[in-house]
mmCIF file of C-alpha atoms in Angstrom:
data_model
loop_
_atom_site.group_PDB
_atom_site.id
_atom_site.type_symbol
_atom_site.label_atom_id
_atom_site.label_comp_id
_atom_site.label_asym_id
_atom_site.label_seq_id
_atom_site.Cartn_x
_atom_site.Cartn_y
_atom_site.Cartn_z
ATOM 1 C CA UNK A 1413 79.053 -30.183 119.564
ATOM 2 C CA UNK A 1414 75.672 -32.311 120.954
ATOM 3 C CA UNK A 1415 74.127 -34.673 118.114
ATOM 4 C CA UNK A 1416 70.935 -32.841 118.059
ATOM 5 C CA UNK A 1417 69.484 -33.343 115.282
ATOM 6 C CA UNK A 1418 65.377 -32.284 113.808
ATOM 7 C CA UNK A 1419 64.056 -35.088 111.316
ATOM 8 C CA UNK A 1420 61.215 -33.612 109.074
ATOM 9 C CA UNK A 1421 58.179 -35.488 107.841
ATOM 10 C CA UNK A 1422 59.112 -37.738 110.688
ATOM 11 C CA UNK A 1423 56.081 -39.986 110.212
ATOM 12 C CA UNK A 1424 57.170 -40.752 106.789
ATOM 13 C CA UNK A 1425 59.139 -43.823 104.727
ATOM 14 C CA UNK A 1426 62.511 -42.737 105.993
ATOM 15 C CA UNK A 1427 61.632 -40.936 109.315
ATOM 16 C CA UNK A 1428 60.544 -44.070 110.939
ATOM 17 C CA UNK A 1429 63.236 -46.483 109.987
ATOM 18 C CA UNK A 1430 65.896 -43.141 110.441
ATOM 19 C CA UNK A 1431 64.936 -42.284 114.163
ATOM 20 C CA UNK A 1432 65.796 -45.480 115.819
ATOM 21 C CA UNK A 1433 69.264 -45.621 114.190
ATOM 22 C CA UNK A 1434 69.437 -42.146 115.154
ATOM 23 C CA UNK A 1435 68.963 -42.504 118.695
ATOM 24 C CA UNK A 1436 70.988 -45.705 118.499
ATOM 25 C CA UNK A 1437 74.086 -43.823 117.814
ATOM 26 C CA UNK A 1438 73.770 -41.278 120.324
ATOM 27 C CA UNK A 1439 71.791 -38.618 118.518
ATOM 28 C CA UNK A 1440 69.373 -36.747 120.163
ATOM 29 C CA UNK A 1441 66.185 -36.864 118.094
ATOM 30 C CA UNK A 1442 63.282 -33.692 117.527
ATOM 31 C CA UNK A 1443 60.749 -35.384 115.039
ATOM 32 C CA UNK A 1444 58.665 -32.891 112.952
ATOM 33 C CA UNK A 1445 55.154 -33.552 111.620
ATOM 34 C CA UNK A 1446 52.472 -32.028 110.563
ATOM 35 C CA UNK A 1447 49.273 -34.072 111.794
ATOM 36 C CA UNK A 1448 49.289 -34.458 116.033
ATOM 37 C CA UNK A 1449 50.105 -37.525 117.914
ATOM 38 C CA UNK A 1450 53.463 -38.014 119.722
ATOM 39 C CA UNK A 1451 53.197 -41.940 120.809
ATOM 40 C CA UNK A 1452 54.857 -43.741 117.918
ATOM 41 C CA UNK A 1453 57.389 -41.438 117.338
ATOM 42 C CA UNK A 1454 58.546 -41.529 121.104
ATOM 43 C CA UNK A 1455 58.471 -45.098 120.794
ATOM 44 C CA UNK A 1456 60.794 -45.123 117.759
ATOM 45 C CA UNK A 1457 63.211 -43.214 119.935
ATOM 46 C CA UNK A 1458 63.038 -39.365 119.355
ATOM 47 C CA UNK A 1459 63.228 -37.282 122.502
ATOM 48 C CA UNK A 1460 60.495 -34.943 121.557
ATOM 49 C CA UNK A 1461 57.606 -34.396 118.813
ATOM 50 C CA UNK A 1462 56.632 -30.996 117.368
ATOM 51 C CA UNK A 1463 53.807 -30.988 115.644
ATOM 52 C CA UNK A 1464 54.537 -28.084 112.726
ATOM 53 C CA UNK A 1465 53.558 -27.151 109.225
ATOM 54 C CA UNK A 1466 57.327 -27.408 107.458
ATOM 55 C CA UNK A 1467 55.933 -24.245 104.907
ATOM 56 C CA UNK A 1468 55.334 -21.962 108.226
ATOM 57 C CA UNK A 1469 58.423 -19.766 109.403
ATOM 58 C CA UNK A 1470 57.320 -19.622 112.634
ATOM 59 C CA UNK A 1471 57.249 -23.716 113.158
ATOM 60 C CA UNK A 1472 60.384 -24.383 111.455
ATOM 61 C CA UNK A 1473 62.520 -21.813 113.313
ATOM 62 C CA UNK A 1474 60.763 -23.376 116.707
ATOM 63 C CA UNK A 1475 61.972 -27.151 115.494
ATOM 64 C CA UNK A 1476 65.344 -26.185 114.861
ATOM 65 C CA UNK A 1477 66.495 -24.339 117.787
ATOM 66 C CA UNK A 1478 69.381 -25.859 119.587
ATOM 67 C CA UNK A 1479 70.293 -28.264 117.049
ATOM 68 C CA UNK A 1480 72.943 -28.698 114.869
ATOM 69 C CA UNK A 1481 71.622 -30.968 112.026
ATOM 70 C CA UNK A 1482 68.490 -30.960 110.382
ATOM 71 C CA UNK A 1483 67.286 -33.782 108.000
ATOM 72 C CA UNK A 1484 64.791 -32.398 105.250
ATOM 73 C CA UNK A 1485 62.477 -34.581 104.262
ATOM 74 C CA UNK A 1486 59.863 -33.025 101.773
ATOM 75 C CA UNK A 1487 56.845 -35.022 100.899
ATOM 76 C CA UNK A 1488 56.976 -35.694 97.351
ATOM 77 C CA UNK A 1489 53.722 -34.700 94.953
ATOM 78 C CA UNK A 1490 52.419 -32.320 98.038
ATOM 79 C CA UNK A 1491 51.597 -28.914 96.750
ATOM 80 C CA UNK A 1492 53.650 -27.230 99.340
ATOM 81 C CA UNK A 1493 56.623 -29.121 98.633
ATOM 82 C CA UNK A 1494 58.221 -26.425 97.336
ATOM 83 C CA UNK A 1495 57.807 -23.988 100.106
ATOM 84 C CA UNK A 1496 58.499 -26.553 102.820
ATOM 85 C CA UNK A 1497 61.792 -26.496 101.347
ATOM 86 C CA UNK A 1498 62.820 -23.477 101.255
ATOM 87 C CA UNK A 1499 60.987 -22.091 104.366
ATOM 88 C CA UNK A 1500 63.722 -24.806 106.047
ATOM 89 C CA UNK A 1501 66.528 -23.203 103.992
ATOM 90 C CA UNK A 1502 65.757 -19.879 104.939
ATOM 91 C CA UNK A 1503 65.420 -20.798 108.622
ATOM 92 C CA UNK A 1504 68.667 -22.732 108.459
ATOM 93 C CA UNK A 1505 70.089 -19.447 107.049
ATOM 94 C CA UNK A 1506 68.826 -17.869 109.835
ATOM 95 C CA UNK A 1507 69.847 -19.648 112.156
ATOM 96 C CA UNK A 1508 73.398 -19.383 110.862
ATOM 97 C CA UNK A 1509 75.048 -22.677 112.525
ATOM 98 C CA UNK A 1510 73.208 -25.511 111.065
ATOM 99 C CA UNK A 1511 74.206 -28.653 108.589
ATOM 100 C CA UNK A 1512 70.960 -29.116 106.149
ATOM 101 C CA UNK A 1513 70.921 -32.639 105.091
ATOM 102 C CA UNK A 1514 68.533 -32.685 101.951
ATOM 103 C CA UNK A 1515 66.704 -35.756 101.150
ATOM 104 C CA UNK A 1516 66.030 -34.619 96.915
ATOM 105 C CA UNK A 1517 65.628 -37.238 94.346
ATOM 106 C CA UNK A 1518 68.002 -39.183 91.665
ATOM 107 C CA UNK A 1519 68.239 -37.312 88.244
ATOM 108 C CA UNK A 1520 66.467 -33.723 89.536
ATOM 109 C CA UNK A 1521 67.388 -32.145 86.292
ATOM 110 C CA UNK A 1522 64.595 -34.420 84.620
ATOM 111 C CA UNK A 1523 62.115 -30.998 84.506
ATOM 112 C CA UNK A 1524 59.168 -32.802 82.741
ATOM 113 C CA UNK A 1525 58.210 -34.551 85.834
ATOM 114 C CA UNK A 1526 56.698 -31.738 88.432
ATOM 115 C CA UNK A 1527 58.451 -33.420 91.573
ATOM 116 C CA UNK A 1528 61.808 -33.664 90.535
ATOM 117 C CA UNK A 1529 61.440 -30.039 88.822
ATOM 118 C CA UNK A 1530 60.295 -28.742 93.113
ATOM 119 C CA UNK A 1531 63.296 -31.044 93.949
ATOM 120 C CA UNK A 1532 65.661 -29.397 91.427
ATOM 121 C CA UNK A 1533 64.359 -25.509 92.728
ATOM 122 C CA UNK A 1534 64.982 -26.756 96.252
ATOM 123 C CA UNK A 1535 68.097 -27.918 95.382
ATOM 124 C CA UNK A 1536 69.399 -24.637 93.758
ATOM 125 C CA UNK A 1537 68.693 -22.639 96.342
ATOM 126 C CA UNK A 1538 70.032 -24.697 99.139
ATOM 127 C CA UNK A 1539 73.650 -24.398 96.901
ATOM 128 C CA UNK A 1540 73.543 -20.590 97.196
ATOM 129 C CA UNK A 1541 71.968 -20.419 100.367
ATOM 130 C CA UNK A 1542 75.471 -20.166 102.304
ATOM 131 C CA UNK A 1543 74.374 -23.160 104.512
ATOM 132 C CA UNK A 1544 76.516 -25.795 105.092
ATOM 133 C CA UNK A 1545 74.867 -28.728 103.261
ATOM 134 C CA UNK A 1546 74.492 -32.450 102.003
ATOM 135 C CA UNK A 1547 72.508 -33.218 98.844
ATOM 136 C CA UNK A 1548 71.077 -36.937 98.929
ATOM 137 C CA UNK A 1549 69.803 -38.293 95.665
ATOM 138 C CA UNK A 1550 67.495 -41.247 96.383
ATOM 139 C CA UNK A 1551 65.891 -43.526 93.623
ATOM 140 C CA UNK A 1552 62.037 -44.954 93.856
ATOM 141 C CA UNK A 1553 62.203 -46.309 97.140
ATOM 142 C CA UNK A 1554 62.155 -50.510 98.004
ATOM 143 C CA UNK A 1555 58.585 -50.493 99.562
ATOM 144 C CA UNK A 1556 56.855 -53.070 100.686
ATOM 145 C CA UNK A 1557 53.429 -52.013 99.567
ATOM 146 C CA UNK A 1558 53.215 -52.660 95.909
ATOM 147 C CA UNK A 1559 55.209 -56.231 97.007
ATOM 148 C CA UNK A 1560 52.246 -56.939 99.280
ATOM 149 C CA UNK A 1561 50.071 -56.451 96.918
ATOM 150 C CA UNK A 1562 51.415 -58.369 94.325
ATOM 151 C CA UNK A 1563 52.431 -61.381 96.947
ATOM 152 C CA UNK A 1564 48.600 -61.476 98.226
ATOM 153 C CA UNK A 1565 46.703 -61.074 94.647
ATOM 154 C CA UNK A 1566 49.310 -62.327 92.088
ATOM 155 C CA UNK A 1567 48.766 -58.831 90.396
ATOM 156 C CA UNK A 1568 51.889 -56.482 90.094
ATOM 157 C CA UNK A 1569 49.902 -52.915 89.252
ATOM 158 C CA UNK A 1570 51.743 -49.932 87.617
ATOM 159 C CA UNK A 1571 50.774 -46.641 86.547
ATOM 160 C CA UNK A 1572 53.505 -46.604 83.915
ATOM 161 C CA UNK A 1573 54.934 -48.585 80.912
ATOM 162 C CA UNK A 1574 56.254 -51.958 82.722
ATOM 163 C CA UNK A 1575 58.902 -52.620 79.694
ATOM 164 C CA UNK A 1576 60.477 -49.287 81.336
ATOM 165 C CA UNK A 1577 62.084 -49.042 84.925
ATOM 166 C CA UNK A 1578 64.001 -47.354 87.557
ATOM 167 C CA UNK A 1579 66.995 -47.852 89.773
ATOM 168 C CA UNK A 1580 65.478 -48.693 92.994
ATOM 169 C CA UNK A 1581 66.789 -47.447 96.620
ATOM 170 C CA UNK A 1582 65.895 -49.360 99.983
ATOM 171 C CA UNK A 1583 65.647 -47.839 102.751
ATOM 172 C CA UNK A 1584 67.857 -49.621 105.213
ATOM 173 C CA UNK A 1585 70.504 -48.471 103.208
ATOM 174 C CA UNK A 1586 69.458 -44.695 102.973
ATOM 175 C CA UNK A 1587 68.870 -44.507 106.497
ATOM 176 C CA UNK A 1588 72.625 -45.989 107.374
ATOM 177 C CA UNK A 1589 73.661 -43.348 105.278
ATOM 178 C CA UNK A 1590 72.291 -40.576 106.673
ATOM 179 C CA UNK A 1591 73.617 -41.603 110.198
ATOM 180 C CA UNK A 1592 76.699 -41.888 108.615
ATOM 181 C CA UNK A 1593 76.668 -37.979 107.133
ATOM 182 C CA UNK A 1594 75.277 -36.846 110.537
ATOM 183 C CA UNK A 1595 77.771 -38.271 112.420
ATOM 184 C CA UNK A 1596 80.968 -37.495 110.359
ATOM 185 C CA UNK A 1597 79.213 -33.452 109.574
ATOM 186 C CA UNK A 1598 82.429 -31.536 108.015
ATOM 187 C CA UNK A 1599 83.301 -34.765 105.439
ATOM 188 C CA UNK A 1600 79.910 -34.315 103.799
ATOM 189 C CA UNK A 1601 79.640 -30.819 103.242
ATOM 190 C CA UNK A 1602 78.611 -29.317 99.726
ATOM 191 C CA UNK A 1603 78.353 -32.944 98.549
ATOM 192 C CA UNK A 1604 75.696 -34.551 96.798
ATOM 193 C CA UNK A 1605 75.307 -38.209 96.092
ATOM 194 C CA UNK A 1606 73.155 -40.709 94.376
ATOM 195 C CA UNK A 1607 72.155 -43.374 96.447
ATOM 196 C CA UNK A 1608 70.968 -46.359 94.170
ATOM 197 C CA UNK A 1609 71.155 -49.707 96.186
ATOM 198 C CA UNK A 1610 70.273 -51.402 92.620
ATOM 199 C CA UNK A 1611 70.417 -51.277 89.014
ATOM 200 C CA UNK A 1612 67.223 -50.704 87.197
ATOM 201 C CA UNK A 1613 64.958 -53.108 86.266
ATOM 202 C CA UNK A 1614 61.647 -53.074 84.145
ATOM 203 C CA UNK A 1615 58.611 -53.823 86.036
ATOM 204 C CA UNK A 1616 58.156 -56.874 83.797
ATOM 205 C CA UNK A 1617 61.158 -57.884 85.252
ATOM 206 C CA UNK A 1618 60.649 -57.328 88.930
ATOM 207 C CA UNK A 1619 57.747 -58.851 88.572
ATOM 208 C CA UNK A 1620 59.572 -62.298 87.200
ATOM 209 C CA UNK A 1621 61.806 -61.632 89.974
ATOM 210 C CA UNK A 1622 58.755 -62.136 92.302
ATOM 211 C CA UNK A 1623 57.081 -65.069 90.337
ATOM 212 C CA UNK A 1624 60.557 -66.699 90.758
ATOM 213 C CA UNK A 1625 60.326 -65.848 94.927
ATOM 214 C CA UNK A 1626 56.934 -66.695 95.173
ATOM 215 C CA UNK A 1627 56.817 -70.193 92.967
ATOM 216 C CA UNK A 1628 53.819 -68.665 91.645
ATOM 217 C CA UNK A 1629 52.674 -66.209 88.365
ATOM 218 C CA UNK A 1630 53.075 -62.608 88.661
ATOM 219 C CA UNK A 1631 50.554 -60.492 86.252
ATOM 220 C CA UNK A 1632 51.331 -56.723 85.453
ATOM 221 C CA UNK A 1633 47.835 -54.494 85.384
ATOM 222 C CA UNK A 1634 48.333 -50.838 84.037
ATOM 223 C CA UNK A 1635 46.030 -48.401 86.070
ATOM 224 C CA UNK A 1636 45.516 -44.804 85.412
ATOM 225 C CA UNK A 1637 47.059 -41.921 87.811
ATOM 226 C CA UNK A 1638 43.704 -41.461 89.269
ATOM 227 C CA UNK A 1639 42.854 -44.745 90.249
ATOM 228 C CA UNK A 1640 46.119 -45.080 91.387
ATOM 229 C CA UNK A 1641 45.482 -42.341 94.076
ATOM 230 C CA UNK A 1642 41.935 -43.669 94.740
ATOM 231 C CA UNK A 1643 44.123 -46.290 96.058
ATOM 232 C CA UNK A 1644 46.502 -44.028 98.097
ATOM 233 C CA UNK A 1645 43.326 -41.481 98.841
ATOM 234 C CA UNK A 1646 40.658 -44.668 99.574
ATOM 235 C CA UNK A 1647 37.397 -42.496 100.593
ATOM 236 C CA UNK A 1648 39.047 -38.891 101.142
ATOM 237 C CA UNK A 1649 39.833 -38.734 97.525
ATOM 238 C CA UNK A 1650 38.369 -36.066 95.852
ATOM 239 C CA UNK A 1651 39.674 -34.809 92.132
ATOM 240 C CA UNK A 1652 38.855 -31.256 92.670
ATOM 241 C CA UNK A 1653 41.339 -30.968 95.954
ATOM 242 C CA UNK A 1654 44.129 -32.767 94.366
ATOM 243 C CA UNK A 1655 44.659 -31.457 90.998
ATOM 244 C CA UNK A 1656 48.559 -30.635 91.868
ATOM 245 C CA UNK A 1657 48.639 -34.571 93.097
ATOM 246 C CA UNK A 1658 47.114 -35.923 89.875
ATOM 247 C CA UNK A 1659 48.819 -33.048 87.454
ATOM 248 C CA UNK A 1660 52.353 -34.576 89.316
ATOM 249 C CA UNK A 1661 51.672 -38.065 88.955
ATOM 250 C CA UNK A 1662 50.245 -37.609 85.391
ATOM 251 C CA UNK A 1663 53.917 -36.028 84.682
ATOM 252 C CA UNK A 1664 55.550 -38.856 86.126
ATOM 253 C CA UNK A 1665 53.347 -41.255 84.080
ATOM 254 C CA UNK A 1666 54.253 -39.024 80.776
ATOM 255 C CA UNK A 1667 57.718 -39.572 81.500
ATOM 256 C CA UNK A 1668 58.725 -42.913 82.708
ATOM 257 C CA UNK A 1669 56.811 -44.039 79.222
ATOM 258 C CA UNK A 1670 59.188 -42.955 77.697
ATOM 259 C CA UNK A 1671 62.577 -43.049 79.598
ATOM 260 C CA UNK A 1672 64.733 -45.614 81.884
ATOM 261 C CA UNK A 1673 65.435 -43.603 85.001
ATOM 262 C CA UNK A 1674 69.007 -45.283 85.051
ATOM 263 C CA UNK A 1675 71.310 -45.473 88.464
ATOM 264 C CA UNK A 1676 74.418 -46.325 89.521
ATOM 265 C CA UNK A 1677 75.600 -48.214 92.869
ATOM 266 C CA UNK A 1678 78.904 -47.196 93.300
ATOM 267 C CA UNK A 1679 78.613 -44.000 95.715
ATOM 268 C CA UNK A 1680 76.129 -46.038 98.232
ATOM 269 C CA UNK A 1681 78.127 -48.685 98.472
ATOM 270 C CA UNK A 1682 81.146 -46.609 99.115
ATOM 271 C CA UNK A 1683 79.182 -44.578 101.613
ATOM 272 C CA UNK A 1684 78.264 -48.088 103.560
ATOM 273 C CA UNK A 1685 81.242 -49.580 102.976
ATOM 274 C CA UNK A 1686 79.310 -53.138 101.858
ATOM 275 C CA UNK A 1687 77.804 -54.068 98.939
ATOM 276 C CA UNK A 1688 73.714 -52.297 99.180
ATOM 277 C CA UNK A 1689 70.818 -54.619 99.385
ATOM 278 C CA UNK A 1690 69.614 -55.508 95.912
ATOM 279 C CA UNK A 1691 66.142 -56.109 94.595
ATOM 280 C CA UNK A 1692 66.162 -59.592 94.431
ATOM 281 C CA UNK A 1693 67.106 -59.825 98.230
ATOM 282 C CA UNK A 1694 64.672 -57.630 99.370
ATOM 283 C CA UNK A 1695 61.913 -58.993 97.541
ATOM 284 C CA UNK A 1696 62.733 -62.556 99.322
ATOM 285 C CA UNK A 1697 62.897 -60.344 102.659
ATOM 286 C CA UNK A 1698 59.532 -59.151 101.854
ATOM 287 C CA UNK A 1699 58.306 -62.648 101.103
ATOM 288 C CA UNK A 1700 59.703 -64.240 104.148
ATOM 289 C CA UNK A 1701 57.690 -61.157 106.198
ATOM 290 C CA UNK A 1702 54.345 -61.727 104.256
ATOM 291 C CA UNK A 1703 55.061 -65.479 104.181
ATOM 292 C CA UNK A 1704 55.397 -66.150 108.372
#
């Protein structure tokens, strides 16, 4: 069968550290997105772009014809999460001849928070869909964002209670695994796995891990859900067109006040066959990056 395989959200976290590995090992790569603009994603090595909306029948059954392995991405704390995902099930159904790779989120069944509830729906259907499928379970992704921040303004901010934390995934790691599962098809079907690359750790103590990187003190500011997405938003926020984003976030907040979202390591580092990249290390990765 031809490695063809459609990446949604292409322009995303994973989609543009996935593509290259993709094409790297022989895959050829149709990256979905919804906004226009083919350069970058060329560059990163997909073969074509098609610019879609991943909620819209029509557009999804366009992107998958002709391959044999779609990658779902949905866009976590989008209003249309939900229907993204199963507009790409049903299409996959459809379709009749397709291996769904699902990219969902560790600990689904934790309903108080709205995007791991969508995650959880998604989920359920794509078990009795009839497709042939793959279940991935990341963790709050290794980003270097927040880590810029907190290297260039000694401020570490949170929109949560830092005593509490979460198993963290990086990305390097997720990525190898998912060119692993695409390439190997038949061994991953009906599984799903939970991809933590490290323990969890409070923000109070990432953020010593950083002061420890950086020779230099590492503060913790709390800031609400909405100036959090002023941040993400910068002048297009507007409260009244993202009540979903702010009602998702706020759920989020709720939650991790309360709870550890706790991991384990052992599947992703049987699924890369090495030990994954820990905080720590990628936090003196980061460092080195900001640092040159």
């Amino acid at each position: 069968m031809e490695k063809k395989i459609l990446v949604t959200a292409a322009g995303g976290n994973q989609g543009k550290i996935l593509i290259p590995k993709l094409a790297r090992a022989g895959f050829t790569v149709r990256a979905m997105r919804f906004s226009k603009g083919t350069d970058d994603l060329l560059a990163l090595g997909a073969s074509e772009v098609v610019t879609g909306d991943a909620s819209n029948p029509g557009d999804v059954e366009r992107a998958m014809e002709g391959v044999s392995t779609v990658y779902h991405v949905g866009p976590t704390v989008h209003p249309r999460e939900k229907a993204m995902g199963l507009t790409v099930i049903e299409a996959a159904q459809k379709a009749g001849d397709k291996h769904l790779v699902y990219s969902s989120t560790m600990h689904a069944a934790t309903s108080e928070m709205i995007p791991h509830r969508v995650k959880n729906e998604i989920e359920e259907q794509l078990i009795q869909s009839g497709v042939d499928f793959t279940i991935l379970k990341p963790s709050g992704y290794m980003v270097p964002r927040l880590l810029k921040s907190a290297f260039a303004t000694g401020t570490l901010h949170v929109f949560f209670d830092p005593a509490r934390g979460q198993a963290k995934t990086n990305l390097g790691d997720l990525t190898d695994v998912v060119v692993k599962i695409a390439s190997e098809r038949e061994r991953h079907f009906a599984a799903s796995y939970e991809l933590n690359s490290d323990k969890c750790y409070s923000v109070s103590e990432i953020a010593e891990m950083i002061s420890q990187v950086t020779k230099s003190a590492i503060s913790i500011q709390r800031i609400g859900v909405e100036q959090l997405l002023q941040a993400m938003y910068g002048s297009s926020y507007d409260p009244d067109k993202l009540r979903y984003e702010i009602e998702a976030f706020q759920s989020m907040a709720n939650w991790c006040d309360k709870h550890d979202l706790l991991g384990n390591t052992n599947v992703m580092a049987w699924l890369l066959g090495r030990p994954p990249v820990t905080m720590e290390a990628y936090i003196r990765q980061q460092w080195r990056i900001f640092s040159r």
